[in-house]
Amino acid sequence: MKYAYEDLSDDQFEELIVFLCHELLGISTQAFAKGPDGGRDAKFVGTAELYPSQRAPWKGVTIVQAKHTNGYNKHFSDPDFYSKNNESTVLGKEINRIKKLRENKQLDHYMLFSNRRLAANAESEIRACLSSECDIPESSICLCGVEVIEMWLKTFPKVAERAGLDMVDSPLIVSPDDLSDVVYALAKHKKDTVEVETDPPVPRTPYEKKNKINNMSDEYAAVTRGRYLKETAQVQKFLSAPENYEILKLYEDVVDEFQLKIVAKRKDYQTFDDVMNYLVDLLFARDPVLRRNKRLTRVMLFYMYWNCDIGSDGNVKTH
């Protein structure tokens, strides 16, 4: 992917989608707003400019929804997002709202955007489900995964500029104050720990081997390594500086606590991708400093994993 959609806030992602809809549907696309039923929708009324095509555009009321995730390597087919027999999924909770809008003649067409991957078979299944459940023709349903969003941003390059998107490979310029703020913010969420004797240094397990041990997917591992490995040198330099000794001690307490969380939660998740996404969601939900420093927080988590501070490295320690 060209842009770091996962580092956007929910509001920023919604703003991006509105800018895209200005191009696809028309400049009168209304921004996302909370409705009487608690849902957040954008809306366009009229004849679309370009979608599905200039020759046969949608006409009437188009309701637009945007579902943002902080996670990497997430899919429309993930069971927390869509399951045909589970109404508590992200999409399942929206179906009743969509049905009511349709019944009240407040919806002719429906668009759903998410920074998740959307495979062709999942697209067909979800589209058919929405059509059947909500009585909307399949031709009036548009499901847009991250691949389609990326394609449209290439077609409309000014949209990314208006939305202030950061490119994936843009350099991360970090000040010592930023790093210390993030470490302090991470440290706020650790439990009281008992001081124990420091373990002797253990050689770092090769990345590919560690990924197999922890069941991290090849795709997730490649994406995070490509984005954040280049940033680890400055983190290591910062933590090893003598004047940052107290911050290093905080960092060590943080990884001890994270390791305990990972051990406690590991059984709930099939892959280590899910564990890392769980940590990210937990941290962003808890702390405004971390939400303001999303990319740096992800760098710190990657550094912990790369440095074998969190996750299993295959070495069994005995005392």
PDB file of C-alpha atoms in Angstrom:
ATOM      1  CA  MET A   1       0.000   0.000   0.000  1.00  0.00           C
ATOM      2  CA  LYS A   2       1.137   3.538  -0.746  1.00  0.00           C
ATOM      3  CA  TYR A   3      -0.467   5.203   2.277  1.00  0.00           C
ATOM      4  CA  ALA A   4      -0.594   4.378   6.000  1.00  0.00           C
ATOM      5  CA  TYR A   5      -4.393   4.277   6.381  1.00  0.00           C
ATOM      6  CA  GLU A   6      -4.110   2.510   9.735  1.00  0.00           C
ATOM      7  CA  ASP A   7      -2.403   5.580  11.215  1.00  0.00           C
ATOM      8  CA  LEU A   8      -5.414   7.779  10.488  1.00  0.00           C
ATOM      9  CA  SER A   9      -8.010   8.447  13.139  1.00  0.00           C
ATOM     10  CA  ASP A  10     -11.586   7.367  12.427  1.00  0.00           C
ATOM     11  CA  ASP A  11     -12.479  11.003  11.703  1.00  0.00           C
ATOM     12  CA  GLN A  12      -9.557  11.412   9.279  1.00  0.00           C
ATOM     13  CA  PHE A  13     -10.531   8.246   7.418  1.00  0.00           C
ATOM     14  CA  GLU A  14     -14.115   9.484   7.120  1.00  0.00           C
ATOM     15  CA  GLU A  15     -12.826  12.798   5.777  1.00  0.00           C
ATOM     16  CA  LEU A  16     -10.754  10.930   3.176  1.00  0.00           C
ATOM     17  CA  ILE A  17     -13.833   8.993   2.047  1.00  0.00           C
ATOM     18  CA  VAL A  18     -15.885  12.184   1.726  1.00  0.00           C
ATOM     19  CA  PHE A  19     -13.178  13.722  -0.474  1.00  0.00           C
ATOM     20  CA  LEU A  20     -13.232  10.578  -2.638  1.00  0.00           C
ATOM     21  CA  CYS A  21     -17.008  10.744  -2.883  1.00  0.00           C
ATOM     22  CA  HIS A  22     -16.786  14.360  -4.017  1.00  0.00           C
ATOM     23  CA  GLU A  23     -15.049  12.948  -7.103  1.00  0.00           C
ATOM     24  CA  LEU A  24     -17.104   9.772  -7.556  1.00  0.00           C
ATOM     25  CA  LEU A  25     -20.565  11.054  -6.658  1.00  0.00           C
ATOM     26  CA  GLY A  26     -20.452  14.836  -6.551  1.00  0.00           C
ATOM     27  CA  ILE A  27     -19.300  17.870  -4.599  1.00  0.00           C
ATOM     28  CA  SER A  28     -22.577  17.942  -2.644  1.00  0.00           C
ATOM     29  CA  THR A  29     -21.709  14.729  -0.767  1.00  0.00           C
ATOM     30  CA  GLN A  30     -22.541  15.516   2.848  1.00  0.00           C
ATOM     31  CA  ALA A  31     -19.918  14.825   5.499  1.00  0.00           C
ATOM     32  CA  PHE A  32     -20.315  12.007   8.008  1.00  0.00           C
ATOM     33  CA  ALA A  33     -22.770  12.870  10.759  1.00  0.00           C
ATOM     34  CA  LYS A  34     -24.430  10.991  13.566  1.00  0.00           C
ATOM     35  CA  GLY A  35     -28.033  10.082  12.826  1.00  0.00           C
ATOM     36  CA  PRO A  36     -30.982   9.673  15.219  1.00  0.00           C
ATOM     37  CA  ASP A  37     -30.234   5.941  15.472  1.00  0.00           C
ATOM     38  CA  GLY A  38     -26.602   6.532  16.500  1.00  0.00           C
ATOM     39  CA  GLY A  39     -25.055   5.501  13.194  1.00  0.00           C
ATOM     40  CA  ARG A  40     -22.565   7.629  11.261  1.00  0.00           C
ATOM     41  CA  ASP A  41     -23.332   8.066   7.570  1.00  0.00           C
ATOM     42  CA  ALA A  42     -22.379  10.345   4.715  1.00  0.00           C
ATOM     43  CA  LYS A  43     -25.003  11.051   2.075  1.00  0.00           C
ATOM     44  CA  PHE A  44     -25.317  12.124  -1.541  1.00  0.00           C
ATOM     45  CA  VAL A  45     -28.621  13.081  -3.161  1.00  0.00           C
ATOM     46  CA  GLY A  46     -28.860  13.440  -6.928  1.00  0.00           C
ATOM     47  CA  THR A  47     -27.194  11.953  -9.999  1.00  0.00           C
ATOM     48  CA  ALA A  48     -23.650  10.675  -9.445  1.00  0.00           C
ATOM     49  CA  GLU A  49     -20.827  12.174 -11.476  1.00  0.00           C
ATOM     50  CA  LEU A  50     -18.854   9.005 -12.201  1.00  0.00           C
ATOM     51  CA  TYR A  51     -20.159   6.008 -10.286  1.00  0.00           C
ATOM     52  CA  PRO A  52     -20.735   3.360 -11.456  1.00  0.00           C
ATOM     53  CA  SER A  53     -20.080   5.091 -14.795  1.00  0.00           C
ATOM     54  CA  GLN A  54     -20.807   8.361 -16.563  1.00  0.00           C
ATOM     55  CA  ARG A  55     -23.201   6.590 -18.952  1.00  0.00           C
ATOM     56  CA  ALA A  56     -25.199   4.857 -16.218  1.00  0.00           C
ATOM     57  CA  PRO A  57     -24.744   6.809 -12.971  1.00  0.00           C
ATOM     58  CA  TRP A  58     -26.579   6.118  -9.754  1.00  0.00           C
ATOM     59  CA  LYS A  59     -29.597   8.375  -9.182  1.00  0.00           C
ATOM     60  CA  GLY A  60     -31.362   9.085  -5.926  1.00  0.00           C
ATOM     61  CA  VAL A  61     -30.070   8.813  -2.352  1.00  0.00           C
ATOM     62  CA  THR A  62     -26.682   7.189  -1.803  1.00  0.00           C
ATOM     63  CA  ILE A  63     -25.708   6.360   1.781  1.00  0.00           C
ATOM     64  CA  VAL A  64     -21.981   6.036   2.457  1.00  0.00           C
ATOM     65  CA  GLN A  65     -20.366   4.321   5.427  1.00  0.00           C
ATOM     66  CA  ALA A  66     -16.698   4.141   6.426  1.00  0.00           C
ATOM     67  CA  LYS A  67     -15.282   1.491   8.759  1.00  0.00           C
ATOM     68  CA  HIS A  68     -11.707   2.208   9.826  1.00  0.00           C
ATOM     69  CA  THR A  69      -9.355  -0.183  11.598  1.00  0.00           C
ATOM     70  CA  ASN A  70      -6.006   0.425  13.297  1.00  0.00           C
ATOM     71  CA  GLY A  71      -4.925  -3.117  12.410  1.00  0.00           C
ATOM     72  CA  TYR A  72      -2.640  -4.417   9.671  1.00  0.00           C
ATOM     73  CA  ASN A  73      -3.565  -7.205   7.303  1.00  0.00           C
ATOM     74  CA  LYS A  74      -7.264  -7.035   8.189  1.00  0.00           C
ATOM     75  CA  HIS A  75      -9.950  -8.361   5.855  1.00  0.00           C
ATOM     76  CA  PHE A  76     -13.660  -7.933   5.199  1.00  0.00           C
ATOM     77  CA  SER A  77     -13.974 -11.672   5.852  1.00  0.00           C
ATOM     78  CA  ASP A  78     -12.561 -11.454   9.397  1.00  0.00           C
ATOM     79  CA  PRO A  79     -15.188 -12.947  11.749  1.00  0.00           C
ATOM     80  CA  ASP A  80     -15.373  -9.768  13.842  1.00  0.00           C
ATOM     81  CA  PHE A  81     -16.263  -7.747  10.733  1.00  0.00           C
ATOM     82  CA  TYR A  82     -18.626 -10.039   8.829  1.00  0.00           C
ATOM     83  CA  SER A  83     -20.298 -13.335   9.590  1.00  0.00           C
ATOM     84  CA  LYS A  84     -23.527 -14.383   7.935  1.00  0.00           C
ATOM     85  CA  ASN A  85     -24.961 -15.850  11.139  1.00  0.00           C
ATOM     86  CA  ASN A  86     -23.646 -13.333  13.680  1.00  0.00           C
ATOM     87  CA  GLU A  87     -25.446 -10.033  14.220  1.00  0.00           C
ATOM     88  CA  SER A  88     -22.777  -8.743  16.644  1.00  0.00           C
ATOM     89  CA  THR A  89     -20.135  -8.222  13.930  1.00  0.00           C
ATOM     90  CA  VAL A  90     -19.269  -4.749  12.660  1.00  0.00           C
ATOM     91  CA  LEU A  91     -21.380  -5.249   9.540  1.00  0.00           C
ATOM     92  CA  GLY A  92     -24.072  -7.233  11.335  1.00  0.00           C
ATOM     93  CA  LYS A  93     -24.792  -4.268  13.611  1.00  0.00           C
ATOM     94  CA  GLU A  94     -25.311  -2.043  10.558  1.00  0.00           C
ATOM     95  CA  ILE A  95     -27.738  -4.290   8.691  1.00  0.00           C
ATOM     96  CA  ASN A  96     -30.802  -3.336  10.762  1.00  0.00           C
ATOM     97  CA  ARG A  97     -29.992   0.352  10.275  1.00  0.00           C
ATOM     98  CA  ILE A  98     -29.618  -0.100   6.520  1.00  0.00           C
ATOM     99  CA  LYS A  99     -32.910  -2.028   6.378  1.00  0.00           C
ATOM    100  CA  LYS A 100     -34.761   0.788   8.159  1.00  0.00           C
ATOM    101  CA  LEU A 101     -33.319   3.399   5.830  1.00  0.00           C
ATOM    102  CA  ARG A 102     -34.383   1.281   2.869  1.00  0.00           C
ATOM    103  CA  GLU A 103     -37.885   0.714   4.257  1.00  0.00           C
ATOM    104  CA  ASN A 104     -38.287   4.454   4.880  1.00  0.00           C
ATOM    105  CA  LYS A 105     -37.202   5.231   1.307  1.00  0.00           C
ATOM    106  CA  GLN A 106     -34.115   7.050   2.578  1.00  0.00           C
ATOM    107  CA  LEU A 107     -31.664   4.808   0.703  1.00  0.00           C
ATOM    108  CA  ASP A 108     -31.457   3.902  -2.978  1.00  0.00           C
ATOM    109  CA  HIS A 109     -27.762   2.955  -3.139  1.00  0.00           C
ATOM    110  CA  TYR A 110     -25.215   1.906  -0.532  1.00  0.00           C
ATOM    111  CA  MET A 111     -21.409   2.313  -0.413  1.00  0.00           C
ATOM    112  CA  LEU A 112     -19.171   0.811   2.267  1.00  0.00           C
ATOM    113  CA  PHE A 113     -15.494   1.786   2.533  1.00  0.00           C
ATOM    114  CA  SER A 114     -12.920   0.167   4.796  1.00  0.00           C
ATOM    115  CA  ASN A 115      -9.135   0.010   4.959  1.00  0.00           C
ATOM    116  CA  ARG A 116      -9.419  -3.779   4.950  1.00  0.00           C
ATOM    117  CA  ARG A 117      -8.561  -6.147   2.136  1.00  0.00           C
ATOM    118  CA  LEU A 118     -11.494  -7.426   0.104  1.00  0.00           C
ATOM    119  CA  ALA A 119     -11.121 -10.679  -1.809  1.00  0.00           C
ATOM    120  CA  ALA A 120     -13.427 -11.322  -4.777  1.00  0.00           C
ATOM    121  CA  ASN A 121     -15.244 -14.246  -3.138  1.00  0.00           C
ATOM    122  CA  ALA A 122     -15.826 -12.250   0.061  1.00  0.00           C
ATOM    123  CA  GLU A 123     -17.093  -9.297  -1.987  1.00  0.00           C
ATOM    124  CA  SER A 124     -19.627 -11.503  -3.772  1.00  0.00           C
ATOM    125  CA  GLU A 125     -20.817 -13.130  -0.542  1.00  0.00           C
ATOM    126  CA  ILE A 126     -21.182  -9.885   1.421  1.00  0.00           C
ATOM    127  CA  ARG A 127     -22.851  -8.079  -1.472  1.00  0.00           C
ATOM    128  CA  ALA A 128     -25.381 -10.923  -1.846  1.00  0.00           C
ATOM    129  CA  CYS A 129     -26.025 -10.956   1.911  1.00  0.00           C
ATOM    130  CA  LEU A 130     -26.661  -7.192   2.032  1.00  0.00           C
ATOM    131  CA  SER A 131     -28.912  -7.404  -1.004  1.00  0.00           C
ATOM    132  CA  SER A 132     -30.970 -10.212   0.494  1.00  0.00           C
ATOM    133  CA  GLU A 133     -31.189  -8.812   4.036  1.00  0.00           C
ATOM    134  CA  CYS A 134     -31.836  -5.178   3.105  1.00  0.00           C
ATOM    135  CA  ASP A 135     -33.774  -5.563  -0.157  1.00  0.00           C
ATOM    136  CA  ILE A 136     -31.234  -3.557  -2.181  1.00  0.00           C
ATOM    137  CA  PRO A 137     -30.350  -4.603  -5.747  1.00  0.00           C
ATOM    138  CA  GLU A 138     -26.798  -5.916  -5.926  1.00  0.00           C
ATOM    139  CA  SER A 139     -26.097  -3.340  -8.617  1.00  0.00           C
ATOM    140  CA  SER A 140     -26.829  -0.626  -6.026  1.00  0.00           C
ATOM    141  CA  ILE A 141     -24.236  -1.888  -3.533  1.00  0.00           C
ATOM    142  CA  CYS A 142     -20.561  -0.896  -3.652  1.00  0.00           C
ATOM    143  CA  LEU A 143     -18.018  -2.485  -1.308  1.00  0.00           C
ATOM    144  CA  CYS A 144     -14.642  -0.749  -1.348  1.00  0.00           C
ATOM    145  CA  GLY A 145     -11.604  -2.387   0.221  1.00  0.00           C
ATOM    146  CA  VAL A 146      -8.182  -0.871   0.598  1.00  0.00           C
ATOM    147  CA  GLU A 147      -7.140  -2.035  -2.878  1.00  0.00           C
ATOM    148  CA  VAL A 148      -9.967  -0.059  -4.534  1.00  0.00           C
ATOM    149  CA  ILE A 149      -9.321   2.975  -2.324  1.00  0.00           C
ATOM    150  CA  GLU A 150      -5.659   2.857  -3.364  1.00  0.00           C
ATOM    151  CA  MET A 151      -6.619   2.635  -7.057  1.00  0.00           C
ATOM    152  CA  TRP A 152      -8.991   5.594  -6.800  1.00  0.00           C
ATOM    153  CA  LEU A 153      -6.382   7.689  -4.992  1.00  0.00           C
ATOM    154  CA  LYS A 154      -4.094   7.147  -7.981  1.00  0.00           C
ATOM    155  CA  THR A 155      -6.917   8.302 -10.257  1.00  0.00           C
ATOM    156  CA  PHE A 156      -7.617  11.327  -8.052  1.00  0.00           C
ATOM    157  CA  PRO A 157      -4.185  12.229  -6.591  1.00  0.00           C
ATOM    158  CA  LYS A 158      -5.363  15.539  -5.139  1.00  0.00           C
ATOM    159  CA  VAL A 159      -7.676  13.672  -2.751  1.00  0.00           C
ATOM    160  CA  ALA A 160      -4.713  12.272  -0.802  1.00  0.00           C
ATOM    161  CA  GLU A 161      -3.214  15.740  -0.620  1.00  0.00           C
ATOM    162  CA  ARG A 162      -6.460  17.260   0.677  1.00  0.00           C
ATOM    163  CA  ALA A 163      -6.789  14.512   3.281  1.00  0.00           C
ATOM    164  CA  GLY A 164      -3.176  14.963   4.444  1.00  0.00           C
ATOM    165  CA  LEU A 165      -2.234  11.302   3.966  1.00  0.00           C
ATOM    166  CA  ASP A 166       1.275  10.178   4.926  1.00  0.00           C
ATOM    167  CA  MET A 167       3.013   7.934   2.415  1.00  0.00           C
ATOM    168  CA  VAL A 168       4.175   4.593   3.791  1.00  0.00           C
ATOM    169  CA  ASP A 169       7.824   5.165   2.901  1.00  0.00           C
ATOM    170  CA  SER A 170       8.024   8.756   4.132  1.00  0.00           C
ATOM    171  CA  PRO A 171      10.799   9.199   6.714  1.00  0.00           C
ATOM    172  CA  LEU A 172       9.839   9.314  10.375  1.00  0.00           C
ATOM    173  CA  ILE A 173      11.620  12.233  12.006  1.00  0.00           C
ATOM    174  CA  VAL A 174      11.611  11.661  15.738  1.00  0.00           C
ATOM    175  CA  SER A 175      12.767  14.001  18.450  1.00  0.00           C
ATOM    176  CA  PRO A 176      14.058  12.723  21.813  1.00  0.00           C
ATOM    177  CA  ASP A 177      11.054  14.423  23.412  1.00  0.00           C
ATOM    178  CA  ASP A 178       8.682  12.408  21.207  1.00  0.00           C
ATOM    179  CA  LEU A 179      10.378   9.150  22.137  1.00  0.00           C
ATOM    180  CA  SER A 180      10.418   9.915  25.830  1.00  0.00           C
ATOM    181  CA  ASP A 181       6.753  10.995  25.700  1.00  0.00           C
ATOM    182  CA  VAL A 182       5.782   7.715  24.055  1.00  0.00           C
ATOM    183  CA  VAL A 183       7.808   5.593  26.473  1.00  0.00           C
ATOM    184  CA  TYR A 184       6.353   7.504  29.421  1.00  0.00           C
ATOM    185  CA  ALA A 185       2.859   7.096  28.002  1.00  0.00           C
ATOM    186  CA  LEU A 186       3.407   3.367  27.502  1.00  0.00           C
ATOM    187  CA  ALA A 187       4.798   3.128  31.020  1.00  0.00           C
ATOM    188  CA  LYS A 188       1.672   4.697  32.518  1.00  0.00           C
ATOM    189  CA  HIS A 189      -0.212   1.534  31.681  1.00  0.00           C
ATOM    190  CA  LYS A 190       2.096  -0.989  33.302  1.00  0.00           C
ATOM    191  CA  LYS A 191       1.205  -2.676  36.554  1.00  0.00           C
ATOM    192  CA  ASP A 192       3.475  -2.632  39.595  1.00  0.00           C
ATOM    193  CA  THR A 193       6.335  -5.011  38.965  1.00  0.00           C
ATOM    194  CA  VAL A 194       8.819  -6.639  41.304  1.00  0.00           C
ATOM    195  CA  GLU A 195      12.486  -5.940  40.615  1.00  0.00           C
ATOM    196  CA  VAL A 196      14.249  -9.144  39.557  1.00  0.00           C
ATOM    197  CA  GLU A 197      17.790  -9.961  38.550  1.00  0.00           C
ATOM    198  CA  THR A 198      18.479  -9.069  34.936  1.00  0.00           C
ATOM    199  CA  ASP A 199      18.655 -12.054  32.593  1.00  0.00           C
ATOM    200  CA  PRO A 200      21.929 -12.505  30.711  1.00  0.00           C
ATOM    201  CA  PRO A 201      21.853 -11.314  27.081  1.00  0.00           C
ATOM    202  CA  VAL A 202      20.318 -13.792  24.652  1.00  0.00           C
ATOM    203  CA  PRO A 203      21.293 -13.674  20.966  1.00  0.00           C
ATOM    204  CA  ARG A 204      18.423 -12.281  18.875  1.00  0.00           C
ATOM    205  CA  THR A 205      16.434 -15.002  17.162  1.00  0.00           C
ATOM    206  CA  PRO A 206      16.370 -14.564  13.369  1.00  0.00           C
ATOM    207  CA  TYR A 207      13.217 -12.728  12.306  1.00  0.00           C
ATOM    208  CA  GLU A 208      11.901 -15.498  10.029  1.00  0.00           C
ATOM    209  CA  LYS A 209      12.406 -18.133  12.744  1.00  0.00           C
ATOM    210  CA  LYS A 210      10.718 -15.978  15.383  1.00  0.00           C
ATOM    211  CA  ASN A 211       7.748 -15.395  13.077  1.00  0.00           C
ATOM    212  CA  LYS A 212       7.245 -19.151  12.734  1.00  0.00           C
ATOM    213  CA  ILE A 213       7.547 -19.665  16.508  1.00  0.00           C
ATOM    214  CA  ASN A 214       4.933 -16.977  17.179  1.00  0.00           C
ATOM    215  CA  ASN A 215       2.692 -17.767  14.188  1.00  0.00           C
ATOM    216  CA  MET A 216       3.022 -14.314  12.639  1.00  0.00           C
ATOM    217  CA  SER A 217       1.870 -14.311   9.020  1.00  0.00           C
ATOM    218  CA  ASP A 218       4.423 -13.725   6.261  1.00  0.00           C
ATOM    219  CA  GLU A 219       2.411 -10.768   4.938  1.00  0.00           C
ATOM    220  CA  TYR A 220       2.169  -9.002   8.304  1.00  0.00           C
ATOM    221  CA  ALA A 221       5.846  -9.642   9.023  1.00  0.00           C
ATOM    222  CA  ALA A 222       6.930  -8.273   5.647  1.00  0.00           C
ATOM    223  CA  VAL A 223       4.773  -5.148   5.937  1.00  0.00           C
ATOM    224  CA  THR A 224       5.930  -4.218   9.428  1.00  0.00           C
ATOM    225  CA  ARG A 225       9.566  -4.976   8.675  1.00  0.00           C
ATOM    226  CA  GLY A 226       9.459  -2.894   5.500  1.00  0.00           C
ATOM    227  CA  ARG A 227       7.860   0.050   7.267  1.00  0.00           C
ATOM    228  CA  TYR A 228       9.654   0.120  10.601  1.00  0.00           C
ATOM    229  CA  LEU A 229      12.992  -1.701  10.507  1.00  0.00           C
ATOM    230  CA  LYS A 230      14.735   1.428   9.255  1.00  0.00           C
ATOM    231  CA  GLU A 231      13.518   3.314  12.333  1.00  0.00           C
ATOM    232  CA  THR A 232      14.855   0.855  14.929  1.00  0.00           C
ATOM    233  CA  ALA A 233      18.410   2.210  14.881  1.00  0.00           C
ATOM    234  CA  GLN A 234      17.355   5.591  16.240  1.00  0.00           C
ATOM    235  CA  VAL A 235      15.219   3.925  18.925  1.00  0.00           C
ATOM    236  CA  GLN A 236      18.158   1.781  20.013  1.00  0.00           C
ATOM    237  CA  LYS A 237      20.490   4.769  20.003  1.00  0.00           C
ATOM    238  CA  PHE A 238      18.045   6.753  22.120  1.00  0.00           C
ATOM    239  CA  LEU A 239      17.500   3.992  24.687  1.00  0.00           C
ATOM    240  CA  SER A 240      21.223   3.212  24.994  1.00  0.00           C
ATOM    241  CA  ALA A 241      22.288   6.828  25.622  1.00  0.00           C
ATOM    242  CA  PRO A 242      23.549   7.243  29.231  1.00  0.00           C
ATOM    243  CA  GLU A 243      21.377  10.295  29.829  1.00  0.00           C
ATOM    244  CA  ASN A 244      18.279   8.191  29.031  1.00  0.00           C
ATOM    245  CA  TYR A 245      18.946   5.496  31.638  1.00  0.00           C
ATOM    246  CA  GLU A 246      15.722   6.196  33.551  1.00  0.00           C
ATOM    247  CA  ILE A 247      13.703   6.025  30.332  1.00  0.00           C
ATOM    248  CA  LEU A 248      15.402   2.723  29.477  1.00  0.00           C
ATOM    249  CA  LYS A 249      14.291   1.346  32.846  1.00  0.00           C
ATOM    250  CA  LEU A 250      10.738   2.466  32.047  1.00  0.00           C
ATOM    251  CA  TYR A 251      10.987   0.761  28.652  1.00  0.00           C
ATOM    252  CA  GLU A 252      12.102  -2.475  30.329  1.00  0.00           C
ATOM    253  CA  ASP A 253       9.145  -2.329  32.706  1.00  0.00           C
ATOM    254  CA  VAL A 254       6.828  -1.751  29.741  1.00  0.00           C
ATOM    255  CA  VAL A 255       8.039  -4.829  27.855  1.00  0.00           C
ATOM    256  CA  ASP A 256       7.712  -6.948  31.005  1.00  0.00           C
ATOM    257  CA  GLU A 257       4.070  -5.890  31.300  1.00  0.00           C
ATOM    258  CA  PHE A 258       3.393  -6.365  27.588  1.00  0.00           C
ATOM    259  CA  GLN A 259       4.856  -9.839  27.718  1.00  0.00           C
ATOM    260  CA  LEU A 260       2.458 -10.692  30.539  1.00  0.00           C
ATOM    261  CA  LYS A 261      -0.477  -9.324  28.515  1.00  0.00           C
ATOM    262  CA  ILE A 262       0.627 -11.364  25.509  1.00  0.00           C
ATOM    263  CA  VAL A 263       0.889 -14.567  27.535  1.00  0.00           C
ATOM    264  CA  ALA A 264      -2.560 -13.921  29.016  1.00  0.00           C
ATOM    265  CA  LYS A 265      -4.190 -13.122  25.660  1.00  0.00           C
ATOM    266  CA  ARG A 266      -2.269 -15.482  23.359  1.00  0.00           C
ATOM    267  CA  LYS A 267      -4.844 -18.250  23.602  1.00  0.00           C
ATOM    268  CA  ASP A 268      -7.574 -15.888  22.358  1.00  0.00           C
ATOM    269  CA  TYR A 269      -5.889 -15.206  19.019  1.00  0.00           C
ATOM    270  CA  GLN A 270      -4.912 -17.466  16.148  1.00  0.00           C
ATOM    271  CA  THR A 271      -1.973 -15.410  14.868  1.00  0.00           C
ATOM    272  CA  PHE A 272       0.529 -12.984  16.365  1.00  0.00           C
ATOM    273  CA  ASP A 273      -0.820 -10.431  13.885  1.00  0.00           C
ATOM    274  CA  ASP A 274      -3.978 -10.411  16.033  1.00  0.00           C
ATOM    275  CA  VAL A 275      -1.950 -10.042  19.228  1.00  0.00           C
ATOM    276  CA  MET A 276      -0.113  -6.989  17.851  1.00  0.00           C
ATOM    277  CA  ASN A 277      -3.365  -5.467  16.601  1.00  0.00           C
ATOM    278  CA  TYR A 278      -4.903  -6.076  20.050  1.00  0.00           C
ATOM    279  CA  LEU A 279      -2.038  -4.172  21.693  1.00  0.00           C
ATOM    280  CA  VAL A 280      -2.325  -1.301  19.214  1.00  0.00           C
ATOM    281  CA  ASP A 281      -6.090  -0.948  19.746  1.00  0.00           C
ATOM    282  CA  LEU A 282      -5.644  -1.141  23.526  1.00  0.00           C
ATOM    283  CA  LEU A 283      -2.993   1.566  23.597  1.00  0.00           C
ATOM    284  CA  PHE A 284      -4.731   3.957  21.207  1.00  0.00           C
ATOM    285  CA  ALA A 285      -7.990   3.600  23.132  1.00  0.00           C
ATOM    286  CA  ARG A 286      -6.302   4.384  26.445  1.00  0.00           C
ATOM    287  CA  ASP A 287      -3.939   7.231  25.798  1.00  0.00           C
ATOM    288  CA  PRO A 288      -4.180  10.509  23.833  1.00  0.00           C
ATOM    289  CA  VAL A 289      -0.367  10.821  23.629  1.00  0.00           C
ATOM    290  CA  LEU A 290      -0.181   7.474  21.862  1.00  0.00           C
ATOM    291  CA  ARG A 291      -3.083   8.360  19.566  1.00  0.00           C
ATOM    292  CA  ARG A 292      -1.230  11.538  18.553  1.00  0.00           C
ATOM    293  CA  ASN A 293       1.925   9.499  17.918  1.00  0.00           C
ATOM    294  CA  LYS A 294       0.428   6.487  16.149  1.00  0.00           C
ATOM    295  CA  ARG A 295       3.321   5.773  13.836  1.00  0.00           C
ATOM    296  CA  LEU A 296       5.948   6.138  16.543  1.00  0.00           C
ATOM    297  CA  THR A 297       3.946   3.901  18.868  1.00  0.00           C
ATOM    298  CA  ARG A 298       3.901   1.243  16.126  1.00  0.00           C
ATOM    299  CA  VAL A 299       7.661   1.687  15.690  1.00  0.00           C
ATOM    300  CA  MET A 300       8.159   1.049  19.410  1.00  0.00           C
ATOM    301  CA  LEU A 301       6.011  -2.104  19.290  1.00  0.00           C
ATOM    302  CA  PHE A 302       7.900  -3.364  16.254  1.00  0.00           C
ATOM    303  CA  TYR A 303      11.205  -2.627  18.012  1.00  0.00           C
ATOM    304  CA  MET A 304      10.051  -4.669  21.013  1.00  0.00           C
ATOM    305  CA  TYR A 305       9.237  -7.606  18.759  1.00  0.00           C
ATOM    306  CA  TRP A 306      12.312  -7.268  16.537  1.00  0.00           C
ATOM    307  CA  ASN A 307      14.525  -7.025  19.618  1.00  0.00           C
ATOM    308  CA  CYS A 308      12.893 -10.144  21.089  1.00  0.00           C
ATOM    309  CA  ASP A 309      11.583  -8.155  24.057  1.00  0.00           C
ATOM    310  CA  ILE A 310       8.031  -9.389  23.390  1.00  0.00           C
ATOM    311  CA  GLY A 311       6.847 -12.633  21.851  1.00  0.00           C
ATOM    312  CA  SER A 312       8.506 -16.008  22.167  1.00  0.00           C
ATOM    313  CA  ASP A 313      12.045 -16.409  20.848  1.00  0.00           C
ATOM    314  CA  GLY A 314      12.135 -20.164  21.345  1.00  0.00           C
ATOM    315  CA  ASN A 315      14.497 -19.982  24.297  1.00  0.00           C
ATOM    316  CA  VAL A 316      13.182 -21.649  27.428  1.00  0.00           C
ATOM    317  CA  LYS A 317      14.504 -19.842  30.486  1.00  0.00           C
ATOM    318  CA  THR A 318      15.030 -21.694  33.722  1.00  0.00           C
ATOM    319  CA  HIS A 319      15.982 -20.317  37.132  1.00  0.00           C
TER     320      HIS A 319
END
